[in-house]
Short mmCIF file of C-alpha atoms in Angstrom, two decimals:
data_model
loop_
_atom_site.label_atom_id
_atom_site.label_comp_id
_atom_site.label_asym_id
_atom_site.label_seq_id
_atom_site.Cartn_x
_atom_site.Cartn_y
_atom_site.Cartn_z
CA UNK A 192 0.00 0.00 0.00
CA UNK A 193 2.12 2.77 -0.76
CA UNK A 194 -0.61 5.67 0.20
CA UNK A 195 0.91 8.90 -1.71
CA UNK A 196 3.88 8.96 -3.79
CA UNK A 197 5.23 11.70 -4.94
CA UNK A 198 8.32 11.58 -7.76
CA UNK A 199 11.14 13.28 -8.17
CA UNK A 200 12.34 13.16 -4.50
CA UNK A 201 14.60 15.92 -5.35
CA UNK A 202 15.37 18.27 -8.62
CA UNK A 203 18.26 21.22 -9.77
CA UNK A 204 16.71 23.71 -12.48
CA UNK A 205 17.89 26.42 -13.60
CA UNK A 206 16.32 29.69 -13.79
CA UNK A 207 13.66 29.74 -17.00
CA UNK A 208 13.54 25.89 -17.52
CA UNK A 209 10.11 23.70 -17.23
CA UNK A 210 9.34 21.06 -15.11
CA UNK A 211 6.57 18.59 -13.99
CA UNK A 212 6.16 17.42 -10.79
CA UNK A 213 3.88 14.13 -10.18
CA UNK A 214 1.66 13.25 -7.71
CA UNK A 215 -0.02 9.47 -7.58
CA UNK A 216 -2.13 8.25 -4.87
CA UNK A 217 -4.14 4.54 -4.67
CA UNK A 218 -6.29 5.23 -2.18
CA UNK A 219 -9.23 6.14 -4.52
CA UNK A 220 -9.43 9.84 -2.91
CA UNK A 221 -11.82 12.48 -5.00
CA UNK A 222 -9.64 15.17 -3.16
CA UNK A 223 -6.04 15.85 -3.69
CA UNK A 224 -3.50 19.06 -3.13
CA UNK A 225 -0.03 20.52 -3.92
CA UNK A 226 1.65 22.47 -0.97
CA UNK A 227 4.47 24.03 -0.35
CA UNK A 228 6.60 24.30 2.65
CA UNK A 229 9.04 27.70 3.28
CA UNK A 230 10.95 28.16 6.44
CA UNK A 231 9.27 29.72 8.69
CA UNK A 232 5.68 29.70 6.49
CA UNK A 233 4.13 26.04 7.39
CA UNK A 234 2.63 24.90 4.71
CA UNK A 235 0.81 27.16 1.88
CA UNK A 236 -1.92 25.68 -0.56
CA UNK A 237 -0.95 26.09 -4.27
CA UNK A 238 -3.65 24.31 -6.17
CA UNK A 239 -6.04 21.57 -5.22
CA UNK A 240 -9.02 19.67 -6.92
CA UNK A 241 -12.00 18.08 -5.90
CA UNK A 242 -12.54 15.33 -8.77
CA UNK A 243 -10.73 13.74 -11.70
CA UNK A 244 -11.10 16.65 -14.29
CA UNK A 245 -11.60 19.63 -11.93
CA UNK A 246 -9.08 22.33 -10.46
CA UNK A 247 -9.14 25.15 -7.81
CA UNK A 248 -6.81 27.79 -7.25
CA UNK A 249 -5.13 27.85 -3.39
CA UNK A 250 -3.53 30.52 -1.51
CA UNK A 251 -0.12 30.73 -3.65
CA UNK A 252 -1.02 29.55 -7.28
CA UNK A 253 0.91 32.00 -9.27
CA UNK A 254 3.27 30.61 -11.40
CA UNK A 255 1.64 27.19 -10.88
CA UNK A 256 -0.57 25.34 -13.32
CA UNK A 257 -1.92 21.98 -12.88
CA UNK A 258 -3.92 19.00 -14.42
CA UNK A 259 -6.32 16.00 -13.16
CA UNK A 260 -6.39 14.31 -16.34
CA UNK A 261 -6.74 10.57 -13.90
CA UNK A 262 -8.37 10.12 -10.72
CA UNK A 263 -4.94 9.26 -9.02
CA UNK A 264 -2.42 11.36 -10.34
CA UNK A 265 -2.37 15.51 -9.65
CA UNK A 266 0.77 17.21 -12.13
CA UNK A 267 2.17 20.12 -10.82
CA UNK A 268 3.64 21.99 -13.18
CA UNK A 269 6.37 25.15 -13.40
CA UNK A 270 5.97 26.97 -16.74
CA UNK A 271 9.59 28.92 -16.27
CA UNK A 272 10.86 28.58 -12.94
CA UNK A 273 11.94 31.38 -11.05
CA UNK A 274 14.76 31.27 -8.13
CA UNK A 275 11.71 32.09 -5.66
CA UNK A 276 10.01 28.59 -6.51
CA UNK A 277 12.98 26.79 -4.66
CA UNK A 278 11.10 24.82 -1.58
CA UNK A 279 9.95 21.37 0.03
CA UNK A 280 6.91 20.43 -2.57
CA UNK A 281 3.77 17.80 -0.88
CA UNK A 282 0.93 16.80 -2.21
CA UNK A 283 -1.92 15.33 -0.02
CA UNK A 284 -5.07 13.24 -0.91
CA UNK A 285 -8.57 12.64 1.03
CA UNK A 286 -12.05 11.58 0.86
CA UNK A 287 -14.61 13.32 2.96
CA UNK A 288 -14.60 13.22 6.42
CA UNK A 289 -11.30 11.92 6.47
CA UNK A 290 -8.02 13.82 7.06
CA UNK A 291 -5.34 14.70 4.49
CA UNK A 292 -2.35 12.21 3.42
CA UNK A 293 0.55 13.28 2.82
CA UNK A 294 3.31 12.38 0.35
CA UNK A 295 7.23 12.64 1.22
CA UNK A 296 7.67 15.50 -0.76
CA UNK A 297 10.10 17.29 -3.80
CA UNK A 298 12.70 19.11 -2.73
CA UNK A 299 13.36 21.61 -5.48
CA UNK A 300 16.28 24.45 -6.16
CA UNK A 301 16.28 26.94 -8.90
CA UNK A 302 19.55 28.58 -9.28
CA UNK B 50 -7.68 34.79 4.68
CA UNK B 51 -7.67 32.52 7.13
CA UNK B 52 -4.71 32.35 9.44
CA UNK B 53 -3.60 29.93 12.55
CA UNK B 54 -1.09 31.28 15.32
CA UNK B 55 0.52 28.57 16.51
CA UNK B 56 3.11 28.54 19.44
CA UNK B 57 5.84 28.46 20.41
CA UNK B 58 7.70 28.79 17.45
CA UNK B 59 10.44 25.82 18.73
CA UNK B 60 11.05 24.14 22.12
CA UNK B 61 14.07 22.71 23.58
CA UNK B 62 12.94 20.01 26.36
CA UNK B 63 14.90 17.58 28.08
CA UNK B 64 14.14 14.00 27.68
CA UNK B 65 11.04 13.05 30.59
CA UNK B 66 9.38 16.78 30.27
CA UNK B 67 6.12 17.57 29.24
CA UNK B 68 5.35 19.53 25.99
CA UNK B 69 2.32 21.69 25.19
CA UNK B 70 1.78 23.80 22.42
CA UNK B 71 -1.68 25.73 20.77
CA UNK B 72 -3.17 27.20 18.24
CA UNK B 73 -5.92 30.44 18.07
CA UNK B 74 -7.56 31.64 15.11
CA UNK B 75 -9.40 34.58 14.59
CA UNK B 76 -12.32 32.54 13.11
CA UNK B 77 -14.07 29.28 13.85
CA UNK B 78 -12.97 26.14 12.91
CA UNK B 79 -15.42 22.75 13.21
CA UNK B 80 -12.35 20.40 12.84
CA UNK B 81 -9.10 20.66 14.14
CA UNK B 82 -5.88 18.18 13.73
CA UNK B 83 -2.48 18.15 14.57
CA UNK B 84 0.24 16.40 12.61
CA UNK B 85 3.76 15.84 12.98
CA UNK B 86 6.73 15.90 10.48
CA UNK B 87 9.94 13.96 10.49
CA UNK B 88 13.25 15.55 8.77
CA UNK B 89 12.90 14.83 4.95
CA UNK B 90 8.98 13.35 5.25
CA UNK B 91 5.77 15.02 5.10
CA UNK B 92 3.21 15.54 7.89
CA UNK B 93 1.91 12.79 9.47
CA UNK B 94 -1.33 13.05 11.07
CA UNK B 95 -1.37 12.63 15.42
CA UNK B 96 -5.03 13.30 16.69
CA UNK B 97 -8.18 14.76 14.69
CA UNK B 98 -10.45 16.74 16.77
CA UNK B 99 -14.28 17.02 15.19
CA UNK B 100 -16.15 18.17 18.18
CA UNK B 101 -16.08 21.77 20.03
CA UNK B 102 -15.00 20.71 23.67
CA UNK B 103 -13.65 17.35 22.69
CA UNK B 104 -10.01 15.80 24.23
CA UNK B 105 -8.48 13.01 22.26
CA UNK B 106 -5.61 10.55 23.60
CA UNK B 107 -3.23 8.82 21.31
CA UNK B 108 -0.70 7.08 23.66
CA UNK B 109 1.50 10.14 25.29
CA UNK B 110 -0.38 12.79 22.90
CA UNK B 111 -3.50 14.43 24.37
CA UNK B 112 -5.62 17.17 22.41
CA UNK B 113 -8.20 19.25 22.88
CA UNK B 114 -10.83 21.45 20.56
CA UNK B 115 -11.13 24.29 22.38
CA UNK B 116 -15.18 25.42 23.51
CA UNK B 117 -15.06 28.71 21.47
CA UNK B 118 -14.02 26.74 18.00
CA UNK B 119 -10.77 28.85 17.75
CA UNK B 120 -8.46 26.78 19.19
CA UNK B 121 -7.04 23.97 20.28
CA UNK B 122 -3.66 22.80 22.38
CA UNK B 123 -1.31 19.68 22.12
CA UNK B 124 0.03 18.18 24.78
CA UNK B 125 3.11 15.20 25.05
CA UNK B 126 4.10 13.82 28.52
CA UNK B 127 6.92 11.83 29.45
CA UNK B 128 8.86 13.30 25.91
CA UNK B 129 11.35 11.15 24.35
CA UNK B 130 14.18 11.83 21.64
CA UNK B 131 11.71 10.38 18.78
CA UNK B 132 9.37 13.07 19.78
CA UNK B 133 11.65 15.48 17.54
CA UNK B 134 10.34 16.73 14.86
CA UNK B 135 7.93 19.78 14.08
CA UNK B 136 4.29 19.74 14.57
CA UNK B 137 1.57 21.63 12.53
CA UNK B 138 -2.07 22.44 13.59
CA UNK B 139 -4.61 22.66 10.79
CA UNK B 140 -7.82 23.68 11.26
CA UNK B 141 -10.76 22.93 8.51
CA UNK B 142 -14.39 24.69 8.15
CA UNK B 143 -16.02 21.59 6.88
CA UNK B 144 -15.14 18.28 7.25
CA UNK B 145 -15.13 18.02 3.34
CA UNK B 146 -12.42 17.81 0.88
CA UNK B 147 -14.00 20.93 -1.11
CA UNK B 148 -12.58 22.98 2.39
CA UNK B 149 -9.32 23.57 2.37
CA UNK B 150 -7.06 23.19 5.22
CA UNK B 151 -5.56 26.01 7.07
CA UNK B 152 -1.73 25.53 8.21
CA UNK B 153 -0.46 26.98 11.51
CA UNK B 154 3.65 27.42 10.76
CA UNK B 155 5.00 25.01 12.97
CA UNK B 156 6.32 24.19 16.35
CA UNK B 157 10.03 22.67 15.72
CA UNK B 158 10.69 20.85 18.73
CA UNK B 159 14.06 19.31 20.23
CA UNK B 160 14.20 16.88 23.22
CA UNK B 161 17.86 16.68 25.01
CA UNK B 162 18.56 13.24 26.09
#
């Protein structure tokens, strides 16, 4: 049972470049989210949606886009990646009236 | 929006001392949790509080969701070194993934053997 997994672990870009990050959960959750953790901040809501094919906007989605294509997986993506996107990346899945699971996170730099 | 105070920033304990920690809001929250993180995982999730006055054990962890709705406190007893880590509160409107949950930043706490 391997809950949420979240892949890469970590990732180097460089200022400008694209990347996708991938979230995959098989717990059958409607519900799943993309954080992100700063020192100091906790942890910040980016984008989150509530059913394959649906997406919401969070508390820090700029620069962000993202796509439910399958019930299980949640992309993240960066469109040109900025030195102010560097952070600890989790995504978390639910159903209702349960709370959110958490993956191990993406630890990502832009230099 | 929305925000969570939670304190104290970080603790240092010694090994055998009781922790607790809270969290206020401004606004009401009908469910509260607490979760802890490990270095290098994500949050895990410790106790989830759904009723205003409830208290929840889970082993040396007691919480409670406070009688106003705006807050709740964490307590550890006995602490040992795997109690290191930092713990978040979260608080939720609903009960339903279509609510988002509300991050408090953190208590980073360090137990000295």
């Amino acid at each position: 049972n391997a809950g949420v997994t979240q892949t890469p672990k970590f990732r180097v870009l460089k200022t400008g470049q694209s990347m996708t990050l991938l979230c995959a959960q098989d717990m059958n959750h409607e519900y799943m989210y993309w954080y992100r953790q700063d020192p100091g901040m906790g942890l910040r809501l980016i984008h989150y949606s509530v059913g394959e094919g649906t997406t919401a906007k969070g508390e820090v989605p700029d620069g962000y886009n993202v796509s439910r294509l399958k019930k299980q997986n949640f992309l993240l993506g960066l469109e040109s990646a900025a030195p102010s996107q560097t952070s600890v990346y989790f995504c978390a899945s639910t159903t209702d009236n349960q709370p959110q699971h958490f993956g191990d996170g993406t630890r990502l730099s832009i230099l | 929006g929305q925000q969570l105070n939670q304190s104290p920033q970080s603790m240092f304990i010694q090994e055998g001392e009781d922790v607790s920690m809270n969290c206020t809001s401004s606004s009401i929250f009908n469910t509260w949790l607490w979760y802890k993180q490990d270095p290098g995982e994500g949050p895990v999730l410790l106790i989830a509080l759904y009723k205003a006055g409830e208290l929840t054990s889970n082993g040396r962890l007691t919480a409670q969701f406070g009688i106003t709705r705006k807050d709740s406190f964490l307590n550890i007893s006995a602490s040992i070194p795997s109690d290191v880590g930092i713990y978040f509160c979260a608080g939720q409107v609903l009960p339903s993934g279509n609510t988002p949950l509300v991050f408090g930043k953190g208590t980073r706490l360090s137990v000295i053997a």
